[in-house]
Amino acid sequence: MRIILRHFLLAMLPLVFGIAAGWGFAFSVPSCGRLVGPVFGPKCHWKQLEYQIQFHMGGVALGCLLAASLGAGMELRRRRAVQRATPTGGAS
């Protein structure tokens, strides 16, 4: 069960990073007026959504890189543990 939980949490990293990046952008830029200025503020709703989607994608990409590196590290650690546990040949 511990292995399943570990893999589930590792697979959730990109989703968590993407949501966090999107929320971070949404809360740091509360209105279009702050993003492009008061003149073009009413016309920039789609631009704000585009930027938020880009932040989501960046967060997901960062989460994927982190999950891949953590997964590779865990796999190498597991392989080393298995190699130490099995004898490396000897007289039978």
mmCIF file with all atom_site columns, C-alpha atoms in Angstrom:
data_model
loop_
_atom_site.group_PDB
_atom_site.id
_atom_site.type_symbol
_atom_site.label_atom_id
_atom_site.label_alt_id
_atom_site.label_comp_id
_atom_site.label_asym_id
_atom_site.label_entity_id
_atom_site.label_seq_id
_atom_site.pdbx_PDB_ins_code
_atom_site.Cartn_x
_atom_site.Cartn_y
_atom_site.Cartn_z
_atom_site.occupancy
_atom_site.B_iso_or_equiv
_atom_site.pdbx_formal_charge
_atom_site.auth_seq_id
_atom_site.auth_comp_id
_atom_site.auth_asym_id
_atom_site.auth_atom_id
_atom_site.pdbx_PDB_model_num
ATOM 1  C CA . MET A 1 1  ? 0.000   0.000   0.000   1.00 0.00 ? 1  MET A CA 1
ATOM 2  C CA . ARG A 1 2  ? 2.911   2.312   0.726   1.00 0.00 ? 2  ARG A CA 1
ATOM 3  C CA . ILE A 1 3  ? 4.224   1.926   -2.814  1.00 0.00 ? 3  ILE A CA 1
ATOM 4  C CA . ILE A 1 4  ? 0.830   2.779   -4.319  1.00 0.00 ? 4  ILE A CA 1
ATOM 5  C CA . LEU A 1 5  ? 0.550   5.879   -2.139  1.00 0.00 ? 5  LEU A CA 1
ATOM 6  C CA . ARG A 1 6  ? 4.074   6.947   -3.089  1.00 0.00 ? 6  ARG A CA 1
ATOM 7  C CA . HIS A 1 7  ? 3.349   6.588   -6.805  1.00 0.00 ? 7  HIS A CA 1
ATOM 8  C CA . PHE A 1 8  ? 0.007   8.389   -6.446  1.00 0.00 ? 8  PHE A CA 1
ATOM 9  C CA . LEU A 1 9  ? 1.651   11.348  -4.710  1.00 0.00 ? 9  LEU A CA 1
ATOM 10 C CA . LEU A 1 10 ? 4.407   11.408  -7.309  1.00 0.00 ? 10 LEU A CA 1
ATOM 11 C CA . ALA A 1 11 ? 1.840   11.427  -10.124 1.00 0.00 ? 11 ALA A CA 1
ATOM 12 C CA . MET A 1 12 ? -0.073  14.283  -8.450  1.00 0.00 ? 12 MET A CA 1
ATOM 13 C CA . LEU A 1 13 ? 2.945   16.637  -8.428  1.00 0.00 ? 13 LEU A CA 1
ATOM 14 C CA . PRO A 1 14 ? 2.350   18.120  -11.919 1.00 0.00 ? 14 PRO A CA 1
ATOM 15 C CA . LEU A 1 15 ? -1.313  18.767  -11.141 1.00 0.00 ? 15 LEU A CA 1
ATOM 16 C CA . VAL A 1 16 ? -0.496  20.413  -7.813  1.00 0.00 ? 16 VAL A CA 1
ATOM 17 C CA . PHE A 1 17 ? 2.227   22.594  -9.336  1.00 0.00 ? 17 PHE A CA 1
ATOM 18 C CA . GLY A 1 18 ? -0.054  23.626  -12.215 1.00 0.00 ? 18 GLY A CA 1
ATOM 19 C CA . ILE A 1 19 ? -2.930  24.581  -9.940  1.00 0.00 ? 19 ILE A CA 1
ATOM 20 C CA . ALA A 1 20 ? -0.593  26.452  -7.604  1.00 0.00 ? 20 ALA A CA 1
ATOM 21 C CA . ALA A 1 21 ? 0.934   28.422  -10.486 1.00 0.00 ? 21 ALA A CA 1
ATOM 22 C CA . GLY A 1 22 ? -2.491  29.322  -11.871 1.00 0.00 ? 22 GLY A CA 1
ATOM 23 C CA . TRP A 1 23 ? -3.779  30.415  -8.481  1.00 0.00 ? 23 TRP A CA 1
ATOM 24 C CA . GLY A 1 24 ? -0.585  32.363  -7.851  1.00 0.00 ? 24 GLY A CA 1
ATOM 25 C CA . PHE A 1 25 ? -1.097  34.304  -11.061 1.00 0.00 ? 25 PHE A CA 1
ATOM 26 C CA . ALA A 1 26 ? -4.821  34.808  -10.432 1.00 0.00 ? 26 ALA A CA 1
ATOM 27 C CA . PHE A 1 27 ? -4.234  36.217  -6.955  1.00 0.00 ? 27 PHE A CA 1
ATOM 28 C CA . SER A 1 28 ? -1.236  38.355  -7.921  1.00 0.00 ? 28 SER A CA 1
ATOM 29 C CA . VAL A 1 29 ? -3.094  40.033  -10.829 1.00 0.00 ? 29 VAL A CA 1
ATOM 30 C CA . PRO A 1 30 ? -6.654  40.574  -9.567  1.00 0.00 ? 30 PRO A CA 1
ATOM 31 C CA . SER A 1 31 ? -7.836  42.733  -12.468 1.00 0.00 ? 31 SER A CA 1
ATOM 32 C CA . CYS A 1 32 ? -7.079  43.389  -16.104 1.00 0.00 ? 32 CYS A CA 1
ATOM 33 C CA . GLY A 1 33 ? -6.420  47.027  -15.284 1.00 0.00 ? 33 GLY A CA 1
ATOM 34 C CA . ARG A 1 34 ? -3.314  46.077  -13.329 1.00 0.00 ? 34 ARG A CA 1
ATOM 35 C CA . LEU A 1 35 ? -2.172  43.839  -16.167 1.00 0.00 ? 35 LEU A CA 1
ATOM 36 C CA . VAL A 1 36 ? -2.404  46.238  -19.142 1.00 0.00 ? 36 VAL A CA 1
ATOM 37 C CA . GLY A 1 37 ? -3.453  49.582  -17.706 1.00 0.00 ? 37 GLY A CA 1
ATOM 38 C CA . PRO A 1 38 ? -6.765  51.357  -17.204 1.00 0.00 ? 38 PRO A CA 1
ATOM 39 C CA . VAL A 1 39 ? -7.341  52.182  -20.885 1.00 0.00 ? 39 VAL A CA 1
ATOM 40 C CA . PHE A 1 40 ? -7.293  48.610  -22.179 1.00 0.00 ? 40 PHE A CA 1
ATOM 41 C CA . GLY A 1 41 ? -8.545  47.012  -18.956 1.00 0.00 ? 41 GLY A CA 1
ATOM 42 C CA . PRO A 1 42 ? -12.097 46.237  -20.115 1.00 0.00 ? 42 PRO A CA 1
ATOM 43 C CA . LYS A 1 43 ? -10.834 44.514  -23.277 1.00 0.00 ? 43 LYS A CA 1
ATOM 44 C CA . CYS A 1 44 ? -8.193  42.221  -21.812 1.00 0.00 ? 44 CYS A CA 1
ATOM 45 C CA . HIS A 1 45 ? -10.160 39.462  -20.086 1.00 0.00 ? 45 HIS A CA 1
ATOM 46 C CA . TRP A 1 46 ? -9.080  36.871  -22.671 1.00 0.00 ? 46 TRP A CA 1
ATOM 47 C CA . LYS A 1 47 ? -5.462  38.005  -22.416 1.00 0.00 ? 47 LYS A CA 1
ATOM 48 C CA . GLN A 1 48 ? -5.579  37.506  -18.657 1.00 0.00 ? 48 GLN A CA 1
ATOM 49 C CA . LEU A 1 49 ? -6.957  33.992  -19.150 1.00 0.00 ? 49 LEU A CA 1
ATOM 50 C CA . GLU A 1 50 ? -4.231  33.295  -21.709 1.00 0.00 ? 50 GLU A CA 1
ATOM 51 C CA . TYR A 1 51 ? -1.543  34.347  -19.232 1.00 0.00 ? 51 TYR A CA 1
ATOM 52 C CA . GLN A 1 52 ? -3.150  32.247  -16.520 1.00 0.00 ? 52 GLN A CA 1
ATOM 53 C CA . ILE A 1 53 ? -3.143  29.213  -18.835 1.00 0.00 ? 53 ILE A CA 1
ATOM 54 C CA . GLN A 1 54 ? 0.532   29.838  -19.594 1.00 0.00 ? 54 GLN A CA 1
ATOM 55 C CA . PHE A 1 55 ? 1.265   29.892  -15.868 1.00 0.00 ? 55 PHE A CA 1
ATOM 56 C CA . HIS A 1 56 ? -0.679  26.626  -15.514 1.00 0.00 ? 56 HIS A CA 1
ATOM 57 C CA . MET A 1 57 ? 1.393   25.036  -18.286 1.00 0.00 ? 57 MET A CA 1
ATOM 58 C CA . GLY A 1 58 ? 4.632   26.280  -16.759 1.00 0.00 ? 58 GLY A CA 1
ATOM 59 C CA . GLY A 1 59 ? 3.666   24.880  -13.375 1.00 0.00 ? 59 GLY A CA 1
ATOM 60 C CA . VAL A 1 60 ? 2.720   21.537  -14.892 1.00 0.00 ? 60 VAL A CA 1
ATOM 61 C CA . ALA A 1 61 ? 6.013   21.403  -16.808 1.00 0.00 ? 61 ALA A CA 1
ATOM 62 C CA . LEU A 1 62 ? 7.951   22.150  -13.624 1.00 0.00 ? 62 LEU A CA 1
ATOM 63 C CA . GLY A 1 63 ? 5.935   19.511  -11.769 1.00 0.00 ? 63 GLY A CA 1
ATOM 64 C CA . CYS A 1 64 ? 6.645   16.965  -14.521 1.00 0.00 ? 64 CYS A CA 1
ATOM 65 C CA . LEU A 1 65 ? 10.369  17.637  -14.328 1.00 0.00 ? 65 LEU A CA 1
ATOM 66 C CA . LEU A 1 66 ? 10.310  17.333  -10.549 1.00 0.00 ? 66 LEU A CA 1
ATOM 67 C CA . ALA A 1 67 ? 8.240   14.138  -10.661 1.00 0.00 ? 67 ALA A CA 1
ATOM 68 C CA . ALA A 1 68 ? 10.527  12.598  -13.300 1.00 0.00 ? 68 ALA A CA 1
ATOM 69 C CA . SER A 1 69 ? 13.677  13.387  -11.339 1.00 0.00 ? 69 SER A CA 1
ATOM 70 C CA . LEU A 1 70 ? 12.175  12.146  -8.056  1.00 0.00 ? 70 LEU A CA 1
ATOM 71 C CA . GLY A 1 71 ? 10.910  8.981   -9.762  1.00 0.00 ? 71 GLY A CA 1
ATOM 72 C CA . ALA A 1 72 ? 14.310  8.300   -11.311 1.00 0.00 ? 72 ALA A CA 1
ATOM 73 C CA . GLY A 1 73 ? 16.000  8.848   -7.964  1.00 0.00 ? 73 GLY A CA 1
ATOM 74 C CA . MET A 1 74 ? 13.589  6.497   -6.206  1.00 0.00 ? 74 MET A CA 1
ATOM 75 C CA . GLU A 1 75 ? 14.109  3.843   -8.884  1.00 0.00 ? 75 GLU A CA 1
ATOM 76 C CA . LEU A 1 76 ? 17.900  4.066   -8.589  1.00 0.00 ? 76 LEU A CA 1
ATOM 77 C CA . ARG A 1 77 ? 17.656  3.827   -4.810  1.00 0.00 ? 77 ARG A CA 1
ATOM 78 C CA . ARG A 1 78 ? 15.423  0.761   -5.104  1.00 0.00 ? 78 ARG A CA 1
ATOM 79 C CA . ARG A 1 79 ? 17.787  -0.922  -7.574  1.00 0.00 ? 79 ARG A CA 1
ATOM 80 C CA . ARG A 1 80 ? 20.767  -0.341  -5.280  1.00 0.00 ? 80 ARG A CA 1
ATOM 81 C CA . ALA A 1 81 ? 18.858  -1.828  -2.355  1.00 0.00 ? 81 ALA A CA 1
ATOM 82 C CA . VAL A 1 82 ? 17.938  -4.912  -4.403  1.00 0.00 ? 82 VAL A CA 1
ATOM 83 C CA . GLN A 1 83 ? 21.532  -5.360  -5.614  1.00 0.00 ? 83 GLN A CA 1
ATOM 84 C CA . ARG A 1 84 ? 22.866  -5.195  -2.038  1.00 0.00 ? 84 ARG A CA 1
ATOM 85 C CA . ALA A 1 85 ? 20.303  -7.746  -0.863  1.00 0.00 ? 85 ALA A CA 1
ATOM 86 C CA . THR A 1 86 ? 21.175  -10.392 -3.476  1.00 0.00 ? 86 THR A CA 1
ATOM 87 C CA . PRO A 1 87 ? 24.571  -12.116 -3.338  1.00 0.00 ? 87 PRO A CA 1
ATOM 88 C CA . THR A 1 88 ? 26.833  -11.285 -6.272  1.00 0.00 ? 88 THR A CA 1
ATOM 89 C CA . GLY A 1 89 ? 27.789  -14.784 -7.199  1.00 0.00 ? 89 GLY A CA 1
ATOM 90 C CA . GLY A 1 90 ? 29.919  -17.202 -5.312  1.00 0.00 ? 90 GLY A CA 1
ATOM 91 C CA . ALA A 1 91 ? 30.645  -20.874 -5.026  1.00 0.00 ? 91 ALA A CA 1
ATOM 92 C CA . SER A 1 92 ? 27.446  -22.883 -5.012  1.00 0.00 ? 92 SER A CA 1
#
